PDB file of C-alpha atoms in Angstrom:
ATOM      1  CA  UNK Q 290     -21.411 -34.291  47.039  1.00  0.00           C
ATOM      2  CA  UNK Q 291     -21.372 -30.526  46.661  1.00  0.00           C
ATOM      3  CA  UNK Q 292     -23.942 -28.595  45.067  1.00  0.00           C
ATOM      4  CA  UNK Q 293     -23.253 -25.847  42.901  1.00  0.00           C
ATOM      5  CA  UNK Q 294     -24.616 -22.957  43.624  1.00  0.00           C
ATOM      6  CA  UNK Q 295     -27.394 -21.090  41.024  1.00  0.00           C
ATOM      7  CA  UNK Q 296     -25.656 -17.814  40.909  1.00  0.00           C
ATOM      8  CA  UNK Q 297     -21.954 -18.913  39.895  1.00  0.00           C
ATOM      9  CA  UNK Q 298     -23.429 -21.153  37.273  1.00  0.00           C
ATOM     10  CA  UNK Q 299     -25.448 -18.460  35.630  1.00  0.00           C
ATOM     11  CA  UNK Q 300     -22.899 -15.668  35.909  1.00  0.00           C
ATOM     12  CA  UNK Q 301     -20.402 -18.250  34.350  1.00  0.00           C
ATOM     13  CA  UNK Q 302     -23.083 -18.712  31.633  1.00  0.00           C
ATOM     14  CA  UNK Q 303     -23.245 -14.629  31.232  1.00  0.00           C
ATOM     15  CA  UNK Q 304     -19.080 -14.701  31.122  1.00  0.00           C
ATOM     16  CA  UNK Q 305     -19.170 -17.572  28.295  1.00  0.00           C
ATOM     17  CA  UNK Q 306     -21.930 -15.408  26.262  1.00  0.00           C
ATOM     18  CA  UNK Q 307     -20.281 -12.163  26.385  1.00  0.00           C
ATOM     19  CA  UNK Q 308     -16.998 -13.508  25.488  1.00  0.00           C
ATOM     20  CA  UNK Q 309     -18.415 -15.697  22.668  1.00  0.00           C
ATOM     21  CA  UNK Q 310     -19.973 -12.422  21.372  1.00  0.00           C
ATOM     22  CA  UNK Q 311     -16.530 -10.668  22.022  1.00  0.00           C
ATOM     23  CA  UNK Q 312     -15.040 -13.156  19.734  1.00  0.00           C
ATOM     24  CA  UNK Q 313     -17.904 -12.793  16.799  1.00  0.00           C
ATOM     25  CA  UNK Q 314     -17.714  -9.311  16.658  1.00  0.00           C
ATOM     26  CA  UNK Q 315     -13.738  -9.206  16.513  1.00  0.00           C
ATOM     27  CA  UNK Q 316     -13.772 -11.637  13.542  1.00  0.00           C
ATOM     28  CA  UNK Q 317     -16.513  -9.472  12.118  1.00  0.00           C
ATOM     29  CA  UNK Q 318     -14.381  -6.262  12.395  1.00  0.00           C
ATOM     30  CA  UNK Q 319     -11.517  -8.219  11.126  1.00  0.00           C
ATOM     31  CA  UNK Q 320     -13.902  -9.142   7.832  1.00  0.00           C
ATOM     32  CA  UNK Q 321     -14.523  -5.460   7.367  1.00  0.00           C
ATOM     33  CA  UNK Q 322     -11.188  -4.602   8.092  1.00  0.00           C
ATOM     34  CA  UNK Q 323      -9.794  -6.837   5.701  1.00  0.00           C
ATOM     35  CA  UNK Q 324     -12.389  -6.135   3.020  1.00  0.00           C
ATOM     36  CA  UNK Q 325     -11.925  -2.249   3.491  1.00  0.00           C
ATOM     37  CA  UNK Q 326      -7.998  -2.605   2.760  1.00  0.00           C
ATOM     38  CA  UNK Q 327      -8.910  -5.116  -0.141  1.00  0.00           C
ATOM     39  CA  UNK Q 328     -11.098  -2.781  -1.284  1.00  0.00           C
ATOM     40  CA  UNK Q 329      -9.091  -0.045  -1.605  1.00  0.00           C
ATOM     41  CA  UNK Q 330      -5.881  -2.011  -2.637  1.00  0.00           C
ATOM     42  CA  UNK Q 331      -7.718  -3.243  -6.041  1.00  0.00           C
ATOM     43  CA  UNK Q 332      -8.678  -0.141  -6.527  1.00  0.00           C
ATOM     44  CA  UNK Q 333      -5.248   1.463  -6.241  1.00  0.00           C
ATOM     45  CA  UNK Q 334      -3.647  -1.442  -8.720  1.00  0.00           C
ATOM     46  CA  UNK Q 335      -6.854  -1.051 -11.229  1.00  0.00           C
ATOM     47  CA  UNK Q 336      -6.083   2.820 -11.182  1.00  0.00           C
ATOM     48  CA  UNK Q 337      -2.632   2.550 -12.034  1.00  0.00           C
ATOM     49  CA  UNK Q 338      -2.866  -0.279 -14.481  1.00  0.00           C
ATOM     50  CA  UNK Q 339      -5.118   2.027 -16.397  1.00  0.00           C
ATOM     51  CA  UNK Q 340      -3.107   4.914 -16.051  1.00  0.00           C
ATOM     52  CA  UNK Q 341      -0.201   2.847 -17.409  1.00  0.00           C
ATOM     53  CA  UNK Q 342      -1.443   1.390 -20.514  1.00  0.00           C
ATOM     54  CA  UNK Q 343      -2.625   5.299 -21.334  1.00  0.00           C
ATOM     55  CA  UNK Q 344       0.352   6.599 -20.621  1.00  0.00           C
ATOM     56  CA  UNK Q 345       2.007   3.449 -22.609  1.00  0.00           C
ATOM     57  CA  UNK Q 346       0.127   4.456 -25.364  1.00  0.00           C
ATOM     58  CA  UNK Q 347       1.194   8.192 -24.920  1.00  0.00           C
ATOM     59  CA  UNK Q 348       4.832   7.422 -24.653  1.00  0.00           C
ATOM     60  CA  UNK Q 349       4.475   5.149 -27.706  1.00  0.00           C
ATOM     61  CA  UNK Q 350       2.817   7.869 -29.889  1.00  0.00           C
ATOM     62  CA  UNK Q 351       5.001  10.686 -28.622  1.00  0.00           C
ATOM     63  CA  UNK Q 352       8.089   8.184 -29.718  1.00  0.00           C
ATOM     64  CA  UNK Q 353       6.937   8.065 -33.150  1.00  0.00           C
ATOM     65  CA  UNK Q 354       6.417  11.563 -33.732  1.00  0.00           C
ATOM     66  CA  UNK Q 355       9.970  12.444 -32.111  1.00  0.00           C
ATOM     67  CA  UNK Q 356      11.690   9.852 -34.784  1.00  0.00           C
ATOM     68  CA  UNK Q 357       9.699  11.239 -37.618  1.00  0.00           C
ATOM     69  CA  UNK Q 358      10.057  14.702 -36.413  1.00  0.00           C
ATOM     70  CA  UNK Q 359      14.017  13.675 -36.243  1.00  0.00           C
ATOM     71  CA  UNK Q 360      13.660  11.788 -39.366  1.00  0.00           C
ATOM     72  CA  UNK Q 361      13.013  15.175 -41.197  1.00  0.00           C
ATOM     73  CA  UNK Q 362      16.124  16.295 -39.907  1.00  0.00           C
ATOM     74  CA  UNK Q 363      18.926  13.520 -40.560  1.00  0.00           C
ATOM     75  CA  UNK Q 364      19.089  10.079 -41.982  1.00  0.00           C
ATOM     76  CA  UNK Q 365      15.738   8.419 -40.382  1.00  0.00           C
ATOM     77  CA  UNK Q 366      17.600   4.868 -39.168  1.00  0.00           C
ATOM     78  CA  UNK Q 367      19.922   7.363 -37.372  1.00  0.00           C
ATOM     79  CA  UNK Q 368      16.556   9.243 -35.597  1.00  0.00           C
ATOM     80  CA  UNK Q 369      14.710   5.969 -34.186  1.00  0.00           C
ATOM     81  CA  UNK Q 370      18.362   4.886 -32.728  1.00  0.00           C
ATOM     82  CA  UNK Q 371      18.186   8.083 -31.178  1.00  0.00           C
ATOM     83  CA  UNK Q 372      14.829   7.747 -29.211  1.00  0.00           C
ATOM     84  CA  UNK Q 373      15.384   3.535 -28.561  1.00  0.00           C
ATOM     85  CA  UNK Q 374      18.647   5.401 -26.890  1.00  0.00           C
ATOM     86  CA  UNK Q 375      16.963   7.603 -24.960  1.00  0.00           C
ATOM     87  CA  UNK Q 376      14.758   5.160 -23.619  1.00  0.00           C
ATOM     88  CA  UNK Q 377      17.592   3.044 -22.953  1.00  0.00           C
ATOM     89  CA  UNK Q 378      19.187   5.529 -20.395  1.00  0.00           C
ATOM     90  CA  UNK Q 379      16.164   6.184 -18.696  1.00  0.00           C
ATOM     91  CA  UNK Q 380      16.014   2.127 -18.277  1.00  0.00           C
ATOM     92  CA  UNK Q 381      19.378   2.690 -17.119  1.00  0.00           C
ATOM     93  CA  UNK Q 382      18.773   5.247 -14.306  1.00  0.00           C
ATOM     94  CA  UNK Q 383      15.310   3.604 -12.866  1.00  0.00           C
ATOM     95  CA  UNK Q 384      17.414   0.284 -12.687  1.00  0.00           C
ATOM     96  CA  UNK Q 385      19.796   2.391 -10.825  1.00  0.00           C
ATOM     97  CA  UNK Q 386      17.585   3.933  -8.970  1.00  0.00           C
ATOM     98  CA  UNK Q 387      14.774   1.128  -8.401  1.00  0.00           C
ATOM     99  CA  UNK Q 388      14.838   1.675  -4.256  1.00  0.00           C
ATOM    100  CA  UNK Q 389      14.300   5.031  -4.778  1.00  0.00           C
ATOM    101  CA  UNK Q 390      11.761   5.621  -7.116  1.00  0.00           C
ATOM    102  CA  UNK Q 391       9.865   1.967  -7.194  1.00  0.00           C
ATOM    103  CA  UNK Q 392      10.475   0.048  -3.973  1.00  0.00           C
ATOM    104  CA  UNK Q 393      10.279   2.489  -0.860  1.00  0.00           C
ATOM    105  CA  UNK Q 394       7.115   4.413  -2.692  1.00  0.00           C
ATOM    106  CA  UNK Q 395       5.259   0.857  -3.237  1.00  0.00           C
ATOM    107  CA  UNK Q 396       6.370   0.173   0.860  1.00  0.00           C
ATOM    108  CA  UNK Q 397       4.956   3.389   1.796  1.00  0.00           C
ATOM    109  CA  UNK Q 398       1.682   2.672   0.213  1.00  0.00           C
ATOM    110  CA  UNK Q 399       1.442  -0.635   1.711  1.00  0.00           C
ATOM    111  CA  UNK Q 400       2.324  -0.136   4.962  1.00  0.00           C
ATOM    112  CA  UNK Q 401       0.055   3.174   5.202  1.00  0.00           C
ATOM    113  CA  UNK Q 402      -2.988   0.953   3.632  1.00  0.00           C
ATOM    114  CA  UNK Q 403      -2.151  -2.312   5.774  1.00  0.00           C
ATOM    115  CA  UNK Q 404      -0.617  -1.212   8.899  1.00  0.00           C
ATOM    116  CA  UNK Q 405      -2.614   0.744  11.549  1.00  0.00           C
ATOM    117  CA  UNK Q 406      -0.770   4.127  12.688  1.00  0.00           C
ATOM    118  CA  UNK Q 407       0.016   4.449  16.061  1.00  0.00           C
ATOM    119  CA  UNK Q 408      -1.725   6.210  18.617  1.00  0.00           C
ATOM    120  CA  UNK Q 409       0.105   9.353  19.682  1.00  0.00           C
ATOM    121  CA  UNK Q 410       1.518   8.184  23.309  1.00  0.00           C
ATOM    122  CA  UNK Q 411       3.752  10.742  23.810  1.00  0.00           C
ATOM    123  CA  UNK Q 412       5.737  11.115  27.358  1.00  0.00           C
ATOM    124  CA  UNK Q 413       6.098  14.091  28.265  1.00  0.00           C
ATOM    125  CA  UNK Q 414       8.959  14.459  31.106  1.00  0.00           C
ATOM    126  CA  UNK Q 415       9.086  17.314  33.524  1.00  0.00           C
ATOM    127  CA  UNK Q 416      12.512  19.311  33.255  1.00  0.00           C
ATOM    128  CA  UNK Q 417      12.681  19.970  36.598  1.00  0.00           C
ATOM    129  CA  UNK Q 418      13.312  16.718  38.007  1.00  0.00           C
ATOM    130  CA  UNK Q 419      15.922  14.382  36.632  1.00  0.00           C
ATOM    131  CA  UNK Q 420      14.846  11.100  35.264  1.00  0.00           C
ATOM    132  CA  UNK Q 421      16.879   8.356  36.873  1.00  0.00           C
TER     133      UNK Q 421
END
């Protein structure tokens, strides 16, 4: 029988601990990571969910005072149709336009929350010699 010798089996033993401590501290940065873009994800969504239902309420009371500002004016059935059809084109032209002004915003965000940028690895060739 062979006998192993002392020094492979305790730098094998060093190897195993400092890539089992490797592989705790990447899951711990990938906690942090993960709770950082959480983090500021909820945030984002609670921010504009408040800003919405204020500027819901806005819009609603600014409606009302165009249709009875309008209503002064002509026959007040006539004034309301007038602001539902405003609102109805601008329904029209953000369904139209949804890419635009919803979709590739909403990517953006994500992708500049979630995804890493890259490092700037730019090659630089040298004009004097031809790259073949």
């Amino acid at each position: 029988m062979e006998q192993s010798d002392p020094r492979s089996s305790s730098v094998t033993s060093a190897v195993m601990s400092t890539v089992s401590r490797y592989i705790k501290l990447l899951l711990e940065d990938t906690r942090l990571n993960v709770t950082e873009k959480l983090t500021r994800l909820l945030s984002a969504l609670t921010v504009c969910a408040l800003l919405l239902v204020l500027a819901l309420a806005t819009l609603l009371f600014l409606s009302l005072a165009a249709g009875q500002a309008l209503a002064d004016v002509m026959n007040p059935i006539w004034a309301y149709v007038i602001v539902a059809s405003f609102y109805a084109v601008i329904a029209v032209v953000i369904f139209f336009c949804k890419t635009v002004l919803i979709v590739n915003p909403i990517a953006r965000f994500l992708s500049r929350l979630l995804i890493e940028a890259p490092e700037n690895t730019q090659v630089v060739h040298d004009q004097s010699t031809p790259v073949s």
